[in-house]
Amino acid sequence: MVKLFSLRLFSLKLFSLKLSSLLGLSVLAIAAAAFSLFLAKSPHTSTPPSGESTIAEQVAEAKTVAKTVADEVAVDSISHPPLEQVFTKGDYRLVITAGDQWETPVAIAQLYEGNTLQWEQTIPHSYGPRFALVSAQGQVLLLDEFINVASDRAVTVISATGEPIAQHSFNDVKNTLSVSAAALTQQASSGWWISAPPRLNEPAGKALVAAGGKTLEIDLNQGELKVAN
Amino acid sequence: MTYLLNFHLPTRRALLTSLFTAGCTLALTSCGDGVPPASQTIVFDEVENDLYVQPIRVCDDFGQNCARMNLFADLTAQILKQAKLKVNFLPANQLNESRFLTIGDEAGGTDELYELSRQGDNADYGRHPDSERTSGPINVWFVHDIQSTNGNTQFGSAWVDANGVIISEATLDFDGGKGRRDTLAHEIGHNLGLKHTTLGAGGANNLLTDGNRRNVPSGIEDVYPNGAGTSTLTSAQITEILSSGFVTEAHAEGDAHTEGMDELAADLAQVSLLSLQARSTASDKASVPEPSGLLALGLVGLSSMLVLKRR
């Protein structure tokens, strides 16, 4: 019994010893961490005052600066379209303006007949359409967006009273023309798919757009797409 | 304590395991604010080379109002796969300095880019400690805005053939919020030595063509060789990329070297983060241990003591 008690006492002492060692180690670790934090808070540069640097160090620094100055910076940016664009046909005048000086991509479209405003609306095209035209009957065609993406608004037709007639995506155009997306983008000269500015076939009420080696025909009255013969 | 120690051995072992696991879990999750998610490696077949990217989220002096960040990781990796690169996105660091949230209109924000990428010691400004001017992980800072000259919107800025990229939130707002998904790959291309008009760049579908002419993919389905075939790299561009000091030869998955590199990368990312936090001001809450962190340390310590006692 006494022996067992002694053994237990010994175990307890051993445990206490280990515990105190562990605590001691923990204190040391915390102190080391605090010291490293203190060191890390030192100023950005470790360069000694100029009077203390050696000539070799100054030469090395000069070489580095010279190399840095020679480095080139390149950017990814887009130039905005004009703050106002005007498209005229007969008595109709379509005006597309920046919503807030292009601080955001919001564009506003207005259609005038003579000096009378027929309609005005914010259009969802980022920085406005890539191309726009107005017919002698006042229908408005907006093609693609100013940004180079596969847009859901590749073709938008709006009536003379501001009602939407049709909206077609890039996929609709691709399917109508039966041309692959790769062929359309590779042959495009402006934006994602358009090879040349649109033309009006006024008597027929159609617009024609060259794309992917073919011509897309857009019915300005119904908004339908088809391949021109 | 005595009660715990008198448990039957298997029960005690289970308890110890639970304590240790809980401690470790808490220790990991308690660093949630400011500590980035786990590193992400995009692996494709046939990759032969590694590229490490160190994202750095810029926040205000108090660690708030952080810049939004999206690596578009899948698409970026798909684009660079053309050069047989495996892109390794390291856990993001955080830089708490308000003055870098908006980059000035000096051409491309050159002054700020210079300070962020070149000044101070390694690991300053959130940089990866292994990053060098022409080797190591590429550092990418995400900021609110890059102010541009009138008539332009600027999405990114980068050194050509040297380390350092800045990306603005305009990349996220682009195309009605779908994002300008190729900007990071474009800017990394600059760091790897590519320019807007050389080595075959200039066409609408080339990754390095300038922003006015370049077609922007809406998803992987549009990236070469898929769909519209955007974001292409010419063979001359790929050759240039592979000669860059940032590109290192990849090793097979699971071999000792790769595992060692992964561990090293993770360790260094943590070192970078700790250093960054240590340099923060006293008002920076990110540098103050959270209560859950202390609890975690306590649990780990407790389980360690119990193990010692059991022996």
mmCIF file of N, CA, C and O in Angstrom, chain A residues 45-50 53-69, chain B residues 114 119:
data_model
loop_
_atom_site.group_PDB
_atom_site.id
_atom_site.type_symbol
_atom_site.label_atom_id
_atom_site.label_comp_id
_atom_site.label_asym_id
_atom_site.label_seq_id
_atom_site.Cartn_x
_atom_site.Cartn_y
_atom_site.Cartn_z
ATOM 1 N N THR A 45 12.324 49.423 -45.100
ATOM 2 C CA THR A 45 13.612 49.157 -45.713
ATOM 3 C C THR A 45 14.675 48.906 -44.639
ATOM 4 O O THR A 45 14.619 49.455 -43.542
ATOM 5 N N SER A 46 15.594 48.073 -45.003
ATOM 6 C CA SER A 46 16.694 47.808 -44.093
ATOM 7 C C SER A 46 17.970 48.460 -44.603
ATOM 8 O O SER A 46 19.047 48.162 -44.149
ATOM 9 N N THR A 47 17.826 49.355 -45.575
ATOM 10 C CA THR A 47 18.991 50.017 -46.144
ATOM 11 C C THR A 47 19.624 50.945 -45.113
ATOM 12 O O THR A 47 18.938 51.743 -44.495
ATOM 13 N N PRO A 48 20.898 50.832 -44.909
ATOM 14 C CA PRO A 48 21.540 51.709 -43.944
ATOM 15 C C PRO A 48 21.566 53.134 -44.473
ATOM 16 O O PRO A 48 21.397 53.354 -45.666
ATOM 17 N N PRO A 49 21.792 54.117 -43.586
ATOM 18 C CA PRO A 49 21.924 55.505 -44.053
ATOM 19 C C PRO A 49 22.976 55.595 -45.143
ATOM 20 O O PRO A 49 23.955 54.831 -45.142
ATOM 21 N N SER A 50 22.794 56.565 -46.041
ATOM 22 C CA SER A 50 23.666 56.605 -47.215
ATOM 23 C C SER A 50 25.141 56.679 -46.836
ATOM 24 O O SER A 50 25.993 56.142 -47.526
ATOM 25 N N SER A 53 26.579 53.048 -46.377
ATOM 26 C CA SER A 53 26.630 52.023 -47.414
ATOM 27 C C SER A 53 27.970 52.066 -48.137
ATOM 28 O O SER A 53 28.565 53.128 -48.316
ATOM 29 N N THR A 54 28.413 50.909 -48.549
ATOM 30 C CA THR A 54 29.691 50.837 -49.232
ATOM 31 C C THR A 54 29.524 51.248 -50.682
ATOM 32 O O THR A 54 28.404 51.336 -51.197
ATOM 33 N N ILE A 55 30.641 51.501 -51.325
ATOM 34 C CA ILE A 55 30.589 51.889 -52.744
ATOM 35 C C ILE A 55 29.983 50.767 -53.566
ATOM 36 O O ILE A 55 29.177 51.000 -54.472
ATOM 37 N N ALA A 56 30.338 49.532 -53.226
ATOM 38 C CA ALA A 56 29.806 48.382 -53.967
ATOM 39 C C ALA A 56 28.280 48.323 -53.862
ATOM 40 O O ALA A 56 27.582 48.063 -54.843
ATOM 41 N N GLU A 57 27.789 48.617 -52.649
ATOM 42 C CA GLU A 57 26.340 48.593 -52.458
ATOM 43 C C GLU A 57 25.677 49.706 -53.266
ATOM 44 O O GLU A 57 24.611 49.516 -53.847
ATOM 45 N N GLN A 58 26.323 50.884 -53.289
ATOM 46 C CA GLN A 58 25.745 51.998 -54.040
ATOM 47 C C GLN A 58 25.714 51.697 -55.533
ATOM 48 O O GLN A 58 24.757 52.029 -56.222
ATOM 49 N N VAL A 59 26.789 51.046 -56.010
ATOM 50 C CA VAL A 59 26.834 50.679 -57.431
ATOM 51 C C VAL A 59 25.728 49.683 -57.742
ATOM 52 O O VAL A 59 25.004 49.805 -58.743
ATOM 53 N N ALA A 60 25.566 48.691 -56.859
ATOM 54 C CA ALA A 60 24.532 47.683 -57.069
ATOM 55 C C ALA A 60 23.153 48.322 -57.085
ATOM 56 O O ALA A 60 22.302 48.002 -57.914
ATOM 57 N N GLU A 61 22.963 49.277 -56.159
ATOM 58 C CA GLU A 61 21.664 49.961 -56.083
ATOM 59 C C GLU A 61 21.414 50.779 -57.343
ATOM 60 O O GLU A 61 20.318 50.792 -57.892
ATOM 61 N N ALA A 62 22.458 51.449 -57.820
ATOM 62 C CA ALA A 62 22.320 52.252 -59.036
ATOM 63 C C ALA A 62 21.956 51.370 -60.221
ATOM 64 O O ALA A 62 21.118 51.726 -61.050
ATOM 65 N N LYS A 63 22.570 50.178 -60.276
ATOM 66 C CA LYS A 63 22.264 49.250 -61.368
ATOM 67 C C LYS A 63 20.804 48.811 -61.294
ATOM 68 O O LYS A 63 20.117 48.713 -62.309
ATOM 69 N N THR A 64 20.353 48.551 -60.074
ATOM 70 C CA THR A 64 18.964 48.113 -59.896
ATOM 71 C C THR A 64 17.999 49.217 -60.332
ATOM 72 O O THR A 64 17.026 48.959 -61.028
ATOM 73 N N VAL A 65 18.304 50.446 -59.914
ATOM 74 C CA VAL A 65 17.442 51.575 -60.280
ATOM 75 C C VAL A 65 17.415 51.736 -61.795
ATOM 76 O O VAL A 65 16.353 51.909 -62.395
ATOM 77 N N ALA A 66 18.578 51.650 -62.411
ATOM 78 C CA ALA A 66 18.653 51.802 -63.866
ATOM 79 C C ALA A 66 17.802 50.740 -64.557
ATOM 80 O O ALA A 66 17.070 51.021 -65.510
ATOM 81 N N LYS A 67 17.863 49.523 -64.033
ATOM 82 C CA LYS A 67 17.102 48.438 -64.637
ATOM 83 C C LYS A 67 15.610 48.660 -64.433
ATOM 84 O O LYS A 67 14.794 48.406 -65.310
ATOM 85 N N THR A 68 15.254 49.164 -63.244
ATOM 86 C CA THR A 68 13.851 49.408 -62.931
ATOM 87 C C THR A 68 13.272 50.483 -63.826
ATOM 88 O O THR A 68 12.172 50.368 -64.323
ATOM 89 N N VAL A 69 14.045 51.558 -64.011
ATOM 90 C CA VAL A 69 13.578 52.654 -64.850
ATOM 91 C C VAL A 69 13.310 52.153 -66.261
ATOM 92 O O VAL A 69 12.378 52.593 -66.930
ATOM 93 N N TYR B 114 5.323 50.326 -58.581
ATOM 94 C CA TYR B 114 6.734 50.246 -58.205
ATOM 95 C C TYR B 114 6.877 50.034 -56.703
ATOM 96 O O TYR B 114 7.623 49.158 -56.255
ATOM 97 N N GLN B 119 9.616 48.003 -53.478
ATOM 98 C CA GLN B 119 10.208 48.632 -52.301
ATOM 99 C C GLN B 119 10.122 47.739 -51.066
ATOM 100 O O GLN B 119 9.281 46.842 -50.997
#
